[in-house]
XYZ file of C-alpha atoms in Angstrom:
670
model
C 133.324 100.594 -46.034
C 129.821 100.431 -44.681
C 129.712 99.674 -40.979
C 128.094 96.470 -39.877
C 124.701 96.975 -38.199
C 124.983 96.944 -34.338
C 123.673 93.798 -32.780
C 120.993 94.472 -30.211
C 121.736 93.011 -26.795
C 119.363 90.199 -25.981
C 117.220 90.753 -22.921
C 118.219 88.356 -20.171
C 114.684 88.294 -18.807
C 112.010 87.634 -21.472
C 108.381 86.803 -20.861
C 106.935 83.417 -21.784
C 104.847 84.732 -24.745
C 107.842 86.490 -26.365
C 109.959 83.381 -25.958
C 107.354 81.210 -27.615
C 106.980 83.751 -30.474
C 110.790 84.173 -30.645
C 110.540 87.935 -30.628
C 112.450 90.525 -28.634
C 110.953 91.287 -25.194
C 111.260 94.654 -23.459
C 111.912 92.823 -20.149
C 109.417 94.791 -18.092
C 106.154 93.439 -16.735
C 103.883 93.731 -18.681
C 106.158 93.943 -21.742
C 105.415 96.125 -24.767
C 104.532 93.185 -27.040
C 101.977 91.707 -24.630
C 100.397 95.106 -24.071
C 100.062 95.621 -27.831
C 98.635 92.110 -28.300
C 96.373 92.465 -25.201
C 97.445 89.119 -23.782
C 98.569 88.180 -20.253
C 102.271 88.787 -19.657
C 103.988 86.193 -17.458
C 107.647 85.639 -16.602
C 109.357 82.401 -15.621
C 110.388 82.887 -11.987
C 113.387 80.588 -12.228
C 115.115 82.933 -14.670
C 115.125 85.917 -12.302
C 118.609 86.149 -10.815
C 119.762 88.339 -7.936
C 123.416 88.642 -6.907
C 123.998 88.579 -3.148
C 126.999 87.966 -0.922
C 127.819 84.499 0.363
C 127.333 85.593 3.967
C 123.913 87.041 3.178
C 123.017 83.828 1.378
C 124.038 81.761 4.406
C 122.005 84.003 6.707
C 118.980 83.704 4.434
C 119.315 79.934 4.314
C 119.585 79.745 8.108
C 116.574 82.020 8.536
C 114.530 79.995 6.038
C 115.415 76.780 7.852
C 114.396 78.268 11.212
C 111.093 79.533 9.785
C 110.436 76.146 8.169
C 111.056 74.299 11.436
C 108.875 76.777 13.319
C 106.081 76.389 10.763
C 106.160 72.615 11.146
C 106.048 72.726 14.940
C 103.928 75.816 15.564
C 101.246 76.792 13.098
C 99.574 79.447 15.247
C 100.780 82.980 15.799
C 102.730 83.697 18.984
C 100.208 84.440 21.739
C 99.175 88.078 22.047
C 101.656 89.274 19.396
C 100.314 91.682 16.810
C 100.450 90.477 13.225
C 101.900 93.784 12.093
C 104.892 93.402 14.415
C 105.544 89.892 13.114
C 105.448 91.040 9.499
C 107.686 94.012 10.181
C 110.280 91.861 11.934
C 110.285 89.232 9.190
C 110.561 91.767 6.375
C 113.906 93.056 7.575
C 117.184 91.746 6.291
C 119.000 89.164 8.436
C 121.810 91.554 9.269
C 119.380 94.033 10.824
C 118.140 91.593 13.451
C 119.459 91.299 17.012
C 121.205 87.902 17.169
C 119.265 86.797 20.234
C 120.567 83.551 21.744
C 117.038 82.698 22.902
C 114.707 81.337 20.260
C 111.563 79.321 19.724
C 110.662 76.551 20.282
C 111.718 76.364 23.925
C 114.870 74.484 24.870
C 114.503 71.278 26.872
C 116.684 68.382 27.910
C 115.915 64.749 28.655
C 114.777 63.994 32.197
C 116.885 61.201 33.681
C 115.427 61.383 37.199
C 112.884 58.960 38.629
C 111.168 61.471 40.914
C 109.223 63.003 38.016
C 106.969 61.514 35.393
C 107.718 64.260 32.880
C 110.039 63.154 30.084
C 111.728 66.541 29.770
C 113.159 69.406 31.810
C 112.423 72.897 30.531
C 115.432 75.227 30.336
C 114.128 78.742 30.937
C 116.083 81.656 29.401
C 116.396 83.716 32.611
C 117.117 80.961 35.138
C 120.753 80.741 36.272
C 120.335 76.990 36.755
C 118.956 76.625 33.231
C 121.647 78.978 31.925
C 124.300 76.596 33.269
C 122.593 73.629 31.607
C 122.227 75.530 28.318
C 125.896 76.485 28.280
C 127.061 72.992 29.164
C 124.861 71.313 26.549
C 125.655 73.798 23.795
C 129.418 73.674 24.309
C 129.598 69.910 24.831
C 127.653 69.248 21.633
C 129.954 71.519 19.618
C 133.282 70.629 21.223
C 132.594 66.892 21.557
C 129.932 66.078 18.922
C 130.712 62.333 18.908
C 130.203 61.876 22.647
C 126.739 61.167 24.073
C 126.593 63.307 27.186
C 123.933 63.849 29.830
C 124.898 66.717 32.110
C 124.524 66.061 35.850
C 121.737 68.181 37.286
C 119.697 68.404 40.475
C 115.970 69.019 40.568
C 113.760 70.254 43.376
C 114.459 68.157 46.484
C 117.490 66.275 45.142
C 120.120 67.994 47.313
C 118.074 68.076 50.527
C 115.243 65.499 50.219
C 113.132 66.655 53.162
C 109.787 64.922 53.720
C 106.984 65.452 56.190
C 103.459 64.214 56.817
C 100.629 66.602 57.453
C 99.164 66.364 60.941
C 97.174 69.566 60.961
C 94.418 67.965 63.082
C 96.747 66.566 65.748
C 97.658 68.397 68.939
C 100.930 70.352 68.593
C 104.011 68.730 70.117
C 105.774 71.184 72.424
C 108.570 68.839 73.539
C 112.207 69.527 72.707
C 111.851 73.298 72.376
C 114.613 75.688 73.504
C 114.423 77.789 76.648
C 112.946 81.276 76.589
C 116.318 83.067 76.570
C 117.740 80.846 73.804
C 114.548 81.255 71.762
C 114.938 85.052 72.054
C 118.568 84.701 70.959
C 117.498 82.743 67.871
C 114.783 85.325 67.171
C 117.306 88.188 67.300
C 119.637 86.218 65.044
C 116.834 85.904 62.499
C 116.140 89.631 62.797
C 119.780 90.427 61.997
C 119.877 88.214 58.897
C 116.396 88.961 57.548
C 115.306 92.219 59.108
C 116.418 94.809 56.564
C 115.194 93.045 53.435
C 112.642 90.394 54.410
C 110.163 91.979 56.805
C 108.195 88.869 57.634
C 107.955 89.294 61.401
C 106.129 91.816 63.546
C 108.470 92.023 66.536
C 105.956 93.287 69.075
C 103.267 90.734 68.196
C 105.759 87.857 68.010
C 107.392 88.525 71.404
C 103.953 88.934 73.011
C 102.969 85.477 71.744
C 106.269 84.066 73.005
C 105.674 85.373 76.520
C 102.172 83.905 76.547
C 103.577 80.576 75.370
C 106.463 80.303 77.852
C 104.817 81.922 80.876
C 101.292 80.561 80.372
C 99.619 77.326 79.313
C 101.926 76.237 76.473
C 99.663 73.451 75.165
C 96.614 75.702 75.091
C 98.554 78.530 73.451
C 99.990 76.266 70.741
C 96.550 74.763 70.053
C 94.568 78.001 69.993
C 97.273 79.964 68.123
C 98.296 77.213 65.768
C 99.424 79.501 62.932
C 101.638 81.485 65.314
C 103.129 78.263 66.695
C 104.044 77.264 63.124
C 105.677 80.675 62.716
C 107.546 80.162 65.998
C 108.930 76.814 64.772
C 109.972 78.416 61.463
C 111.827 81.172 63.310
C 113.652 78.533 65.339
C 114.578 76.688 62.140
C 116.003 79.877 60.576
C 117.888 80.730 63.762
C 119.500 77.293 63.890
C 120.275 77.498 60.168
C 122.126 80.792 60.579
C 124.180 79.505 63.529
C 124.747 75.840 62.690
C 127.748 75.256 60.403
C 128.059 71.493 60.597
C 127.977 69.200 57.566
C 124.949 66.947 57.840
C 122.609 65.105 55.501
C 119.703 67.371 56.371
C 119.882 71.169 56.115
C 120.460 73.128 59.351
C 117.275 73.769 61.295
C 115.480 70.940 59.491
C 114.103 69.396 62.698
C 112.089 72.525 63.512
C 111.140 73.129 59.878
C 109.675 69.635 59.461
C 107.647 70.051 62.653
C 106.354 73.398 61.400
C 105.341 72.079 57.986
C 103.551 69.060 59.456
C 101.427 71.430 61.584
C 100.656 73.847 58.748
C 96.842 74.302 58.552
C 95.084 73.676 55.275
C 93.878 76.607 53.221
C 90.284 76.319 54.383
C 91.212 77.105 57.994
C 94.087 79.527 57.522
C 91.871 82.602 57.144
C 91.503 83.223 60.859
C 94.531 85.566 60.824
C 95.400 86.274 57.215
C 98.342 88.630 57.878
C 99.983 86.041 60.110
C 99.216 83.335 57.545
C 100.941 85.399 54.827
C 104.031 85.795 56.998
C 104.125 82.062 57.755
C 103.837 81.021 54.107
C 106.499 83.515 53.077
C 108.880 82.237 55.757
C 108.312 78.652 54.587
C 108.914 79.748 50.996
C 112.205 81.448 51.896
C 113.493 78.403 53.793
C 112.611 76.064 50.915
C 114.239 78.379 48.400
C 117.398 78.521 50.546
C 117.835 74.727 50.441
C 117.441 74.682 46.633
C 113.817 73.611 46.647
C 113.011 76.586 44.494
C 109.846 75.263 42.884
C 108.287 74.337 46.227
C 109.320 77.700 47.641
C 107.735 79.506 44.730
C 104.424 77.696 45.297
C 104.292 78.848 48.926
C 105.276 82.396 47.929
C 102.532 82.376 45.290
C 99.923 81.424 47.889
C 101.138 84.191 50.195
C 100.903 86.745 47.379
C 97.387 85.661 46.404
C 96.153 85.936 49.989
C 97.829 89.342 50.263
C 96.052 90.508 47.130
C 92.734 89.275 48.483
C 93.378 91.429 51.560
C 94.278 94.430 49.389
C 97.887 94.703 50.548
C 98.962 95.703 47.042
C 96.803 98.837 47.257
C 97.034 102.009 49.293
C 95.201 101.026 52.491
C 93.303 103.698 54.502
C 95.523 104.669 57.427
C 92.800 106.567 59.282
C 90.560 103.497 59.452
C 93.166 100.767 60.045
C 95.758 102.666 62.036
C 99.325 103.624 61.168
C 100.885 100.514 62.724
C 98.648 98.084 60.818
C 99.152 99.870 57.505
C 102.917 99.986 58.030
C 102.988 96.241 58.747
C 100.936 95.482 55.644
C 103.087 97.754 53.499
C 106.351 96.162 54.675
C 104.900 92.705 54.140
C 103.662 93.513 50.652
C 106.986 94.887 49.409
C 108.780 91.885 50.881
C 106.479 89.627 48.852
C 107.126 91.786 45.788
C 110.893 91.315 46.174
C 110.477 87.565 46.686
C 108.268 87.268 43.608
C 110.819 89.050 41.423
C 113.696 86.984 42.714
C 112.016 83.573 42.818
C 110.367 83.989 39.404
C 113.585 85.103 37.719
C 115.461 82.207 39.324
C 112.939 79.749 37.866
C 112.634 81.633 34.581
C 108.850 81.983 34.781
C 106.592 85.075 34.473
C 106.183 87.300 37.516
C 103.020 86.888 39.573
C 102.623 90.574 40.413
C 102.112 93.122 37.628
C 103.372 96.624 38.354
C 100.304 98.323 36.921
C 98.165 96.564 39.567
C 100.185 97.907 42.512
C 99.209 101.170 44.200
C 100.797 100.541 47.618
C 103.025 103.389 48.786
C 106.750 103.136 49.371
C 109.064 105.692 50.978
C 111.522 107.688 48.930
C 115.169 106.721 49.629
C 116.130 110.371 50.134
C 113.245 111.241 52.457
C 113.133 108.342 54.915
C 115.220 106.617 57.554
C 118.064 104.340 56.525
C 116.065 101.137 57.077
C 113.118 102.218 54.928
C 115.405 103.756 52.318
C 117.185 100.441 51.834
C 113.868 98.642 51.381
C 112.883 101.217 48.758
C 116.163 100.762 46.865
C 115.768 96.989 46.978
C 112.250 97.248 45.534
C 113.437 99.512 42.700
C 116.302 97.178 41.819
C 113.979 94.162 41.899
C 111.650 95.939 39.519
C 114.570 96.828 37.249
C 115.683 93.199 37.213
C 112.229 92.037 36.140
C 112.197 94.709 33.408
C 115.539 93.479 32.085
C 114.398 89.872 32.054
C 111.148 90.816 30.321
C 112.840 92.792 27.520
C 116.406 91.660 26.876
C 115.531 87.971 27.230
C 112.573 87.961 24.834
C 112.649 84.910 22.576
C 111.407 86.320 19.279
C 113.583 87.735 16.505
C 113.727 91.502 16.856
C 115.302 94.307 14.854
C 118.612 95.494 16.251
C 117.121 98.994 16.572
C 114.453 97.649 18.914
C 117.024 95.865 21.058
C 119.212 98.976 21.252
C 116.223 101.154 22.179
C 115.198 98.749 24.964
C 118.784 98.691 26.211
C 118.870 102.478 26.212
C 115.688 102.638 28.306
C 117.139 100.172 30.814
C 120.389 102.139 31.000
C 118.508 105.365 31.668
C 116.699 103.679 34.555
C 119.989 102.326 35.856
C 121.544 105.779 35.672
C 118.743 107.172 37.861
C 119.181 104.328 40.354
C 122.952 104.779 40.364
C 122.452 108.451 41.174
C 120.188 107.543 44.100
C 122.676 104.964 45.340
C 125.539 107.461 45.125
C 123.598 110.084 47.057
C 122.506 107.537 49.651
C 126.039 106.199 50.183
C 127.526 109.698 50.443
C 124.846 110.750 52.935
C 124.512 107.688 55.165
C 127.963 106.081 55.041
C 130.385 108.987 54.762
C 131.425 109.241 58.427
C 134.438 107.439 59.945
C 132.211 105.156 62.048
C 129.461 104.721 59.470
C 130.890 101.696 57.687
C 128.688 100.203 55.007
C 126.127 97.792 56.413
C 125.589 94.249 55.212
C 122.189 95.218 53.829
C 123.686 98.049 51.791
C 126.272 95.729 50.297
C 123.453 93.383 49.333
C 121.835 96.280 47.462
C 125.092 97.031 45.630
C 125.408 93.362 44.694
C 121.867 93.398 43.340
C 122.712 96.512 41.326
C 125.697 94.746 39.762
C 123.566 91.668 39.125
C 121.249 93.838 37.031
C 124.236 94.968 34.941
C 125.508 91.394 34.537
C 122.099 90.002 33.577
C 121.506 92.852 31.097
C 124.830 92.263 29.295
C 124.937 88.453 29.501
C 123.037 87.925 26.192
C 125.779 89.869 24.396
C 128.364 87.310 25.492
C 125.978 84.516 24.536
C 125.631 85.969 21.032
C 129.421 86.063 20.708
C 129.655 82.477 21.974
C 127.145 81.233 19.412
C 129.070 83.012 16.675
C 132.331 81.401 17.803
C 130.794 77.932 18.079
C 129.086 78.224 14.680
C 132.437 79.131 13.079
C 134.503 76.653 15.095
C 137.334 75.313 12.940
C 136.918 77.982 10.260
C 139.464 80.705 9.499
C 139.406 83.799 11.648
C 138.137 86.011 8.818
C 134.882 84.033 8.870
C 134.099 85.401 12.343
C 132.442 88.767 12.425
C 133.743 91.466 14.743
C 131.976 93.235 17.606
C 131.135 96.903 17.117
C 132.504 99.449 19.653
C 129.090 100.103 21.210
C 128.578 96.435 22.063
C 132.161 96.225 23.312
C 131.394 99.048 25.746
C 128.303 97.247 27.052
C 130.232 93.992 27.436
C 132.929 95.834 29.388
C 130.343 97.164 31.842
C 129.207 93.615 32.598
C 132.795 92.475 33.134
C 133.484 95.325 35.541
C 130.270 94.681 37.481
C 131.133 90.986 37.821
C 134.602 91.936 39.092
C 133.177 94.434 41.570
C 130.654 91.833 42.801
C 133.441 89.429 43.711
C 135.299 92.253 45.458
C 132.256 93.043 47.601
C 131.731 89.362 48.404
C 135.413 88.936 49.302
C 134.976 91.839 51.726
C 132.086 89.987 53.372
C 134.329 86.934 53.741
C 137.042 88.993 55.403
C 134.537 90.472 57.878
C 132.814 87.158 58.586
C 129.488 88.396 57.182
C 129.137 86.084 54.178
C 125.797 84.274 54.207
C 126.097 80.499 54.322
C 122.384 79.604 54.485
C 120.471 82.234 52.537
C 121.343 81.604 48.871
C 121.823 85.173 47.683
C 125.579 85.559 48.260
C 126.049 82.152 46.619
C 123.982 83.257 43.626
C 125.904 86.534 43.303
C 129.212 84.655 43.402
C 128.171 82.008 40.901
C 126.639 84.481 38.441
C 129.690 86.755 38.476
C 132.095 83.810 38.135
C 130.285 82.403 35.077
C 130.207 85.839 33.456
C 133.956 86.322 33.890
C 134.671 82.769 32.719
C 132.805 83.455 29.472
C 134.439 86.869 29.030
C 137.966 85.539 29.604
C 137.511 82.976 26.829
C 135.483 85.033 24.344
C 136.823 88.577 24.786
C 140.157 88.159 26.595
C 141.333 91.652 25.660
C 138.341 93.135 27.455
C 138.489 90.789 30.457
C 142.203 91.396 30.996
C 144.378 89.611 33.514
C 142.241 89.257 36.613
C 142.285 86.992 39.657
C 138.506 86.733 39.689
C 138.469 82.950 39.206
C 140.569 82.457 42.329
C 138.342 84.863 44.254
C 135.179 83.031 43.177
C 136.536 79.641 44.254
C 137.695 81.106 47.561
C 134.219 82.487 48.268
C 132.545 79.215 47.302
C 134.958 77.273 49.511
C 134.058 79.559 52.414
C 130.340 78.785 51.984
C 131.061 75.061 51.561
C 133.126 75.012 54.750
C 130.006 76.076 56.661
C 128.097 72.986 55.545
C 126.244 74.280 52.474
C 125.797 71.345 50.081
C 124.203 73.555 47.426
C 127.492 75.470 47.178
C 129.303 72.184 46.507
C 127.071 71.565 43.496
C 127.529 75.118 42.205
C 131.299 74.856 42.464
C 131.233 71.578 40.506
C 129.089 73.268 37.818
C 131.503 76.206 37.650
C 134.535 73.931 37.367
C 132.859 71.997 34.543
C 132.106 75.211 32.625
C 135.629 76.524 33.154
C 136.980 73.293 31.664
C 134.711 73.626 28.618
C 135.774 77.208 27.958
C 139.408 76.202 28.346
C 138.766 73.553 25.699
C 137.240 76.184 23.423
C 140.299 78.407 23.817
C 142.639 75.475 23.162
C 140.844 74.608 19.929
C 141.432 78.113 18.608
C 145.039 78.042 19.781
C 145.718 74.649 18.175
C 144.294 75.885 14.886
C 146.543 78.955 15.081
C 143.293 80.909 15.133
C 143.178 82.873 18.422
C 139.918 84.537 19.347
C 140.197 88.194 18.442
C 138.238 91.134 19.739
C 139.736 93.666 17.349
C 136.874 95.882 16.367
C 137.963 97.265 13.007
C 140.801 96.510 10.557
C 143.946 98.358 11.583
C 145.055 101.231 9.386
C 148.162 103.399 9.364
C 146.459 106.518 10.591
C 144.197 104.873 13.175
C 141.072 105.845 11.249
C 138.719 103.412 9.531
C 137.320 103.732 6.043
C 134.388 105.795 7.270
C 136.591 108.316 8.977
C 135.881 107.135 12.528
C 138.560 106.701 15.147
C 139.543 103.060 15.703
C 139.253 101.715 19.225
C 141.191 98.647 20.259
C 141.531 97.215 23.742
C 144.714 98.471 25.328
C 144.800 101.692 23.328
C 144.315 105.093 24.906
C 141.808 106.021 22.219
C 138.329 106.787 23.495
C 134.946 105.992 22.080
C 132.828 109.056 21.296
C 131.493 110.615 24.512
C 133.059 107.910 26.720
C 134.932 109.567 29.620
C 138.098 107.472 29.673
C 138.495 103.723 29.484
C 135.563 101.999 31.156
C 137.648 98.852 31.735
C 139.748 99.794 34.741
C 141.978 97.789 37.092
C 140.245 95.908 39.886
C 141.662 98.019 42.682
C 140.592 101.245 40.970
C 136.915 100.385 40.617
C 134.803 102.885 42.576
C 132.495 101.741 45.373
C 129.546 101.558 42.995
C 131.589 100.098 40.137
C 129.608 101.666 37.298
C 128.654 105.248 38.134
C 125.705 107.242 36.865
C 128.128 109.323 34.782
C 129.500 106.191 33.085
C 125.992 104.984 32.254
C 125.009 108.393 30.868
C 128.091 108.256 28.647
C 127.018 104.889 27.273
C 123.548 106.278 26.524
C 125.229 109.137 24.643
C 127.216 106.536 22.755
C 123.963 104.850 21.692
C 122.579 108.173 20.482
C 125.797 108.781 18.562
C 125.416 105.602 16.506
C 122.905 106.480 13.810
C 122.991 102.992 12.284
C 123.229 100.460 15.121
C 124.425 96.934 14.545
C 125.905 94.106 16.572
C 128.576 92.916 14.178
C 130.951 94.740 11.934
C 130.764 93.458 8.376
C 133.649 91.375 7.113
C 136.306 93.192 5.133
C 135.325 91.665 1.810
C 132.503 89.473 0.614
C 132.503 87.577 -2.650
C 129.411 87.908 -4.777
C 127.838 84.687 -6.062
């Protein structure tokens, strides 16, 4: 029997001309028929079908929605960004992008205060205050979507509403000042609290002025040396602030501070002694920042920096012409301003005033200078590292995951070098039985751990956004963290734990700062980090007593009359309650948050032949020397050593195809 002729399979994608002529189309563009007939070959776009996974489709839809919203609100290119970089970042698949929790447009919240005409409050990515507001808003909206909620917040001047009237033309009031011996006591108190980090006083010049004031014509001295008299009043205000621990409406030392600010000369007449004027403005900025008037403090610091730049303090000044003492004073003053700029700007979440490529001023090497200068050098390096982290990790644009990993690797290499310097410095200067670690050195270690916490915080934020986006969905809908990112998250957890240990040691020795805000900021930042980690990655955070330690430290600062600490504790308690609610929602849905990194197999090896690593196992990541998550009492003095950081960098090099999430086990094609 003759076989039936084979039916030719119809092409699923035919051009318009072949369809109209009802002839077979080759399916390529241009097709064979159109080429032979020399006519244009066009295909109907709606008939082109591509099969993709549901997750990829959701990511594409989310990305398209974000790009559509951005196009409606911002039609111009991002300032100073090259077009090529934008195209390259947009051409990548959604899974290849770093899931940055900071996007455009900027995040704001409604202003409910009457002391500002602005209708909104900008929430900067790097500001700890804004970070608290972001977390609270994001979690409240997801956990309680039906409740209209305005978070309580305090703006500049809300906690301590100090006011003064300028009387720069009036004769200075010298009544009510302390005696000479008590004034010297207050001056030495200020030296102890500020001397190693904030070098804003020239001791010889200041004491000479004091002797002329107390032993000469006080009215004439205060009138002719008006800027110094303002500095004198500021020193008295700091001294009283460090010693006074009473709970009052006004901050400690406010009576002297208000008198100083009312006598502050205007900018047109402050040029008589510019170095002294810089010191005075910086002291005023530090006091304002300490009472949570951060914006006002930043304005005074900015003026001090601009005057310093006009005097060339940011450059290498000629020692032979100016003298060694003058150059040393200018150098110490400049690097103090540099540290203040880095800290104040990061606290407000705004760009730094000083650019590193403009600075040529010299600074001593930590290994080739006295202990005091070495600590200043280490503080400068850590401040610079912090600004680098904030300027790279906290960028708002979508970036490829490879770019994020490369930036992280560069930061880790810098941290490894700094850790090596810190280790050498500690072993050299504090190894003897009577050479206990100074308060200034502990501040440097806390700043080092802050850099680690700030660098790894966006990783926890990315996990939080993933959990909130999938809230109420089955566990398999949540993607898993890859081992490399787990290692980085663990470093942040350990640094936060070590920070609280160092701060608890200051409490035990009676050295915890109750006026300067830095110990409060270290405590609050570490506590928030551990609160997030305990809820999001409980297997990595482990069973720690860090929450109790944080509240104990905050209570110690509150007991000394610090009202800012009361507000921070209330913010922390509110966030802890929200994260407890998040954990309860997963528990009630029988859907506990999991940090398992890969599906478990019988032989402990995944489908690619790599060793599985799960929290609690003794298995090690490639090149990682032991488990980086260690018990609290076994953390070394530095917490994260240079060897640990180098191992993490090796881990990054080991991963040829970096990613943040592990893909889900199976994805249905649609």
